[in-house]
mmCIF file of C-alpha atoms in Angstrom:
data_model
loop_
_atom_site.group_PDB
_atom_site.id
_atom_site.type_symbol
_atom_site.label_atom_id
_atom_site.label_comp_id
_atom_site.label_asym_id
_atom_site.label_seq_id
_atom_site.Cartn_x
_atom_site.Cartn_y
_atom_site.Cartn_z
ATOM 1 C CA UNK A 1 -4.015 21.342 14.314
ATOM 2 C CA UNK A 2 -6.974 20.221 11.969
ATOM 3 C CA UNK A 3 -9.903 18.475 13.188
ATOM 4 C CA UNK A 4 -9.775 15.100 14.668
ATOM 5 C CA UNK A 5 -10.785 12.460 11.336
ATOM 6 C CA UNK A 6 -11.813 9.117 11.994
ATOM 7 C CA UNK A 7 -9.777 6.459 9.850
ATOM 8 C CA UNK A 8 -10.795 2.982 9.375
ATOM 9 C CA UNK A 9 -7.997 0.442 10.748
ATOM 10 C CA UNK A 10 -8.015 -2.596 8.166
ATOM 11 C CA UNK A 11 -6.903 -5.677 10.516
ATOM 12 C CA UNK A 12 -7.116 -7.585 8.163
ATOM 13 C CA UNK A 13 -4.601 -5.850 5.721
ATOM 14 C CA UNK A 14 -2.089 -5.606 9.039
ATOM 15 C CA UNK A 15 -2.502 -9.411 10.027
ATOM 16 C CA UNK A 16 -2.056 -10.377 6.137
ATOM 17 C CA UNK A 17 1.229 -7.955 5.307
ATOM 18 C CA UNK A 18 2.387 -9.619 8.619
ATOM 19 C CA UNK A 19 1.559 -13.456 7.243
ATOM 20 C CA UNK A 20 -0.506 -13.589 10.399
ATOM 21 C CA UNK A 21 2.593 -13.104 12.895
ATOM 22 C CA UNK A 22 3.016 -11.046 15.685
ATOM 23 C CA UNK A 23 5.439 -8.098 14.134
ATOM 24 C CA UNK A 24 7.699 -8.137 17.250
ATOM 25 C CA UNK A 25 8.105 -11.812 18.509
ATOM 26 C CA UNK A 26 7.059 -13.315 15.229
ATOM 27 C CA UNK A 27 4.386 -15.871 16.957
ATOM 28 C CA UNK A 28 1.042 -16.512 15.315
ATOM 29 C CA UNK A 29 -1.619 -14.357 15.659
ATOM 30 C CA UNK A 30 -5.294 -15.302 15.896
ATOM 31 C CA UNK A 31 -7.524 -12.274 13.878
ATOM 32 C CA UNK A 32 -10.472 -11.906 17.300
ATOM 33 C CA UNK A 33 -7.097 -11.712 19.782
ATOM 34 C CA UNK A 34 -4.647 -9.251 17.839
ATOM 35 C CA UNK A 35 -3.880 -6.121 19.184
ATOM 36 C CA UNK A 36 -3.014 -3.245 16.502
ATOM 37 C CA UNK A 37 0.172 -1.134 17.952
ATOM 38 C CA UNK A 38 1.729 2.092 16.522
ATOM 39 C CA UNK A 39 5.324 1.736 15.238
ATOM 40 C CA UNK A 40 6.084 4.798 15.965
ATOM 41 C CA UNK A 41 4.277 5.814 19.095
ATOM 42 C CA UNK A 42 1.513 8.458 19.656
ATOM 43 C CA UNK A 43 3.457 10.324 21.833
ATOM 44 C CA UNK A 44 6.293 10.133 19.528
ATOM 45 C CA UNK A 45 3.908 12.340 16.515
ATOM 46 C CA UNK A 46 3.053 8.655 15.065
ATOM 47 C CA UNK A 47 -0.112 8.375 13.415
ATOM 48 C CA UNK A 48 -3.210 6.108 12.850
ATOM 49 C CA UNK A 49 -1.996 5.488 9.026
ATOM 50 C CA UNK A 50 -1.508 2.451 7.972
ATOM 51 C CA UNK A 51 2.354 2.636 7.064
ATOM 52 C CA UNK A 52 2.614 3.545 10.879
ATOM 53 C CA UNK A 53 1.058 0.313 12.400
ATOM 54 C CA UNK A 54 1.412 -3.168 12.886
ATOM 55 C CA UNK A 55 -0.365 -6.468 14.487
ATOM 56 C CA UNK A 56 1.097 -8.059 17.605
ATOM 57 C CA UNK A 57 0.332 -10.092 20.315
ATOM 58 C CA UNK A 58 -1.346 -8.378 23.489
ATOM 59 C CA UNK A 59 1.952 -8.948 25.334
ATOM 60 C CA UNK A 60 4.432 -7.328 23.110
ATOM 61 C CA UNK A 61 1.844 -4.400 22.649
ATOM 62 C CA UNK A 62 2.045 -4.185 26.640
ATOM 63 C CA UNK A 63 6.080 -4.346 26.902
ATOM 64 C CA UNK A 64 6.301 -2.245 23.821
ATOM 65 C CA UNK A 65 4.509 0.850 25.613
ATOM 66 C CA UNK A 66 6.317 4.156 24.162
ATOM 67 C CA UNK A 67 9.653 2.402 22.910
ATOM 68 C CA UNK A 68 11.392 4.346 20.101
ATOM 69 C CA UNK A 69 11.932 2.033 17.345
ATOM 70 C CA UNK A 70 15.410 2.875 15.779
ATOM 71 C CA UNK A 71 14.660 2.334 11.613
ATOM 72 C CA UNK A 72 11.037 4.250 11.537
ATOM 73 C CA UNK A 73 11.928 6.136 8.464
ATOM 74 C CA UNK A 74 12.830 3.204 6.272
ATOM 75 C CA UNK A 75 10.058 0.779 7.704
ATOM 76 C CA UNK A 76 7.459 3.713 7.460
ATOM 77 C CA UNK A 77 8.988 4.158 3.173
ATOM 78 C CA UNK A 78 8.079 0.065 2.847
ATOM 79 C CA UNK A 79 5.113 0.245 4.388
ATOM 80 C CA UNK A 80 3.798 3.048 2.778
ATOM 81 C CA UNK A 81 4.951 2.222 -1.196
ATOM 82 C CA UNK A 82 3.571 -1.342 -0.407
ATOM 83 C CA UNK A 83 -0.104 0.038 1.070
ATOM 84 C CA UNK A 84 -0.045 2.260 -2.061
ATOM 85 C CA UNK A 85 0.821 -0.123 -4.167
ATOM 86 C CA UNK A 86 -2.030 -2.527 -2.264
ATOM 87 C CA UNK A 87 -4.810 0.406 -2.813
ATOM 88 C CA UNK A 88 -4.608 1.309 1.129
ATOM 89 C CA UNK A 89 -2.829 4.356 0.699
ATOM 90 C CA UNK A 90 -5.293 6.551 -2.040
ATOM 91 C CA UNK A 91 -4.343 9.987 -3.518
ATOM 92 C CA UNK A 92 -7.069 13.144 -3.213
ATOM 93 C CA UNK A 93 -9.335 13.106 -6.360
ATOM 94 C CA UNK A 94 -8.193 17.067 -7.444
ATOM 95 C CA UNK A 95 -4.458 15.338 -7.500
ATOM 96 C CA UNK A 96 -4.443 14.504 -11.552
ATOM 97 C CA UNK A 97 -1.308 13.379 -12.442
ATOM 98 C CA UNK A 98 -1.267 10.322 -14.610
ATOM 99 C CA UNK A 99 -0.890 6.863 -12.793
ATOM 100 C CA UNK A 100 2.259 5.386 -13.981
ATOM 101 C CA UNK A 101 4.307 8.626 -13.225
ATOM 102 C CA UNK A 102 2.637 8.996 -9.647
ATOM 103 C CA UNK A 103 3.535 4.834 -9.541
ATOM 104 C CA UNK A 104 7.404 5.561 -10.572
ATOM 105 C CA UNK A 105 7.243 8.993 -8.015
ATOM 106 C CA UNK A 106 6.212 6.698 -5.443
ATOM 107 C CA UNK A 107 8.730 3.940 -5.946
ATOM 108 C CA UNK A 108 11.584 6.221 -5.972
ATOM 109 C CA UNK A 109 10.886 7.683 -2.238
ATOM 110 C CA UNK A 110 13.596 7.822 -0.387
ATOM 111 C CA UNK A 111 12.860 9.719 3.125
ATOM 112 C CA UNK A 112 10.129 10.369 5.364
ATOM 113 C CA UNK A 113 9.423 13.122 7.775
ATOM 114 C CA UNK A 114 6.529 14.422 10.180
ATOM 115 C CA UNK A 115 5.405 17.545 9.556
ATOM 116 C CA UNK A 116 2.612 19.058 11.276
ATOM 117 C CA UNK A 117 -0.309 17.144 10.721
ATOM 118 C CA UNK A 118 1.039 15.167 7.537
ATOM 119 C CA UNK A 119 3.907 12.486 7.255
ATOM 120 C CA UNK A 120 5.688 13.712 4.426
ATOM 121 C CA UNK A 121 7.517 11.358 2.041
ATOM 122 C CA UNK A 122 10.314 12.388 -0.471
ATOM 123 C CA UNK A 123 11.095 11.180 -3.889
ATOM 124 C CA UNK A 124 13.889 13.065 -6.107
ATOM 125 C CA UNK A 125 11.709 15.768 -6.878
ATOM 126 C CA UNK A 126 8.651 15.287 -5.142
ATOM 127 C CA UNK A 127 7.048 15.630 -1.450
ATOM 128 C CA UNK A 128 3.923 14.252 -0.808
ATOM 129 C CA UNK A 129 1.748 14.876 1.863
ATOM 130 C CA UNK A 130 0.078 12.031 3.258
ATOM 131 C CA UNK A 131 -2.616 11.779 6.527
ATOM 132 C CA UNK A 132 -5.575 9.306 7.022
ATOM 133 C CA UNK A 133 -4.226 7.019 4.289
ATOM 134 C CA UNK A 134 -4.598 9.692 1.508
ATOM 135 C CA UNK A 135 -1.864 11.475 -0.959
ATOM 136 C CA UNK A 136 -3.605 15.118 0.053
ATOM 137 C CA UNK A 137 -0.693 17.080 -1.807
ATOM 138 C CA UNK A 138 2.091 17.012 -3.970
ATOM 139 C CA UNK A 139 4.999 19.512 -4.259
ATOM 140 C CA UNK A 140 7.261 19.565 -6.894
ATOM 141 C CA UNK A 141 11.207 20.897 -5.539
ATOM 142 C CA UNK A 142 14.294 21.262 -7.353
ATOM 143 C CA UNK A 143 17.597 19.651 -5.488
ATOM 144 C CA UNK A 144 18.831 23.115 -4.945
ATOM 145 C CA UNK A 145 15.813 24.494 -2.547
ATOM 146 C CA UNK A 146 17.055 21.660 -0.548
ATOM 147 C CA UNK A 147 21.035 21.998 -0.791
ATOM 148 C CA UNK A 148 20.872 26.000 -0.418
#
């Protein structure tokens, strides 16, 4: 297990992708009185990345506790394409493929997975690594590795 890393929860960027709604009883929210919630619960393996939380009122956050959501994978793939696509998911500077294919790899992801300390995200072809809101690695498979 790596070192504990401090990332920076943008409320703001929750409240807005949420049009200022509670995610889980869809009332309004007020920015000073929202209560950030993982999706996918600590306890669970979720993490403090962005495509893993959401904004809600105080009460839902208090009924939710450690419930297991049932679609995590696909609503961590939305999340995640649309914070990349929003600049709040950013890739490690020594990663230097060009933008537009890293844009079409990321669009074309089509399963998620925890592993270890990463939440890794598949496209045909690709897994990336992902933790504290940063593409850390990239691995390039063929079909077979997987279907062997």
């Amino acid at each position: 297990m790596s070192p504990r890393k401090y990332v920076t929860i943008d409320r703001h960027y929750l409240f807005n992708r949420q049009r200022g709604t509670c995610f889980f009883c869809g009332k309004p929210l007020k920015m000073g009185t929202l209560s950030i919630d993982h999706y996918l619960p600590k306890s669970a393996g979720g993490t403090n990345d962005v495509f893993n939380l959401v904004a809600s009122c105080k009460s839902c956050n208090a009924e939710k506790l450690n419930t297991m959501p049932m679609d995590v994978e696909s609503q961590h793939i939305a999340w995640f394409i649309e914070a990349y696509d929003d600049h709040h998911i950013l890739t490690k500077s020594s990663i230097t493929i060009p933008k537009d294919t890293l844009i079409e790899w990321v669009h074309s992801i089509h399963r998620s997975y925890p592993s270890g300390d990463f939440t890794v995200f598949e496209s045909p072809g690709h897994r990336f690594y992902v933790r504290f809101n940063q593409i850390e690695k990239i691995i390039a498979f063929h079909q077979s590795e997987i279907d062997e």
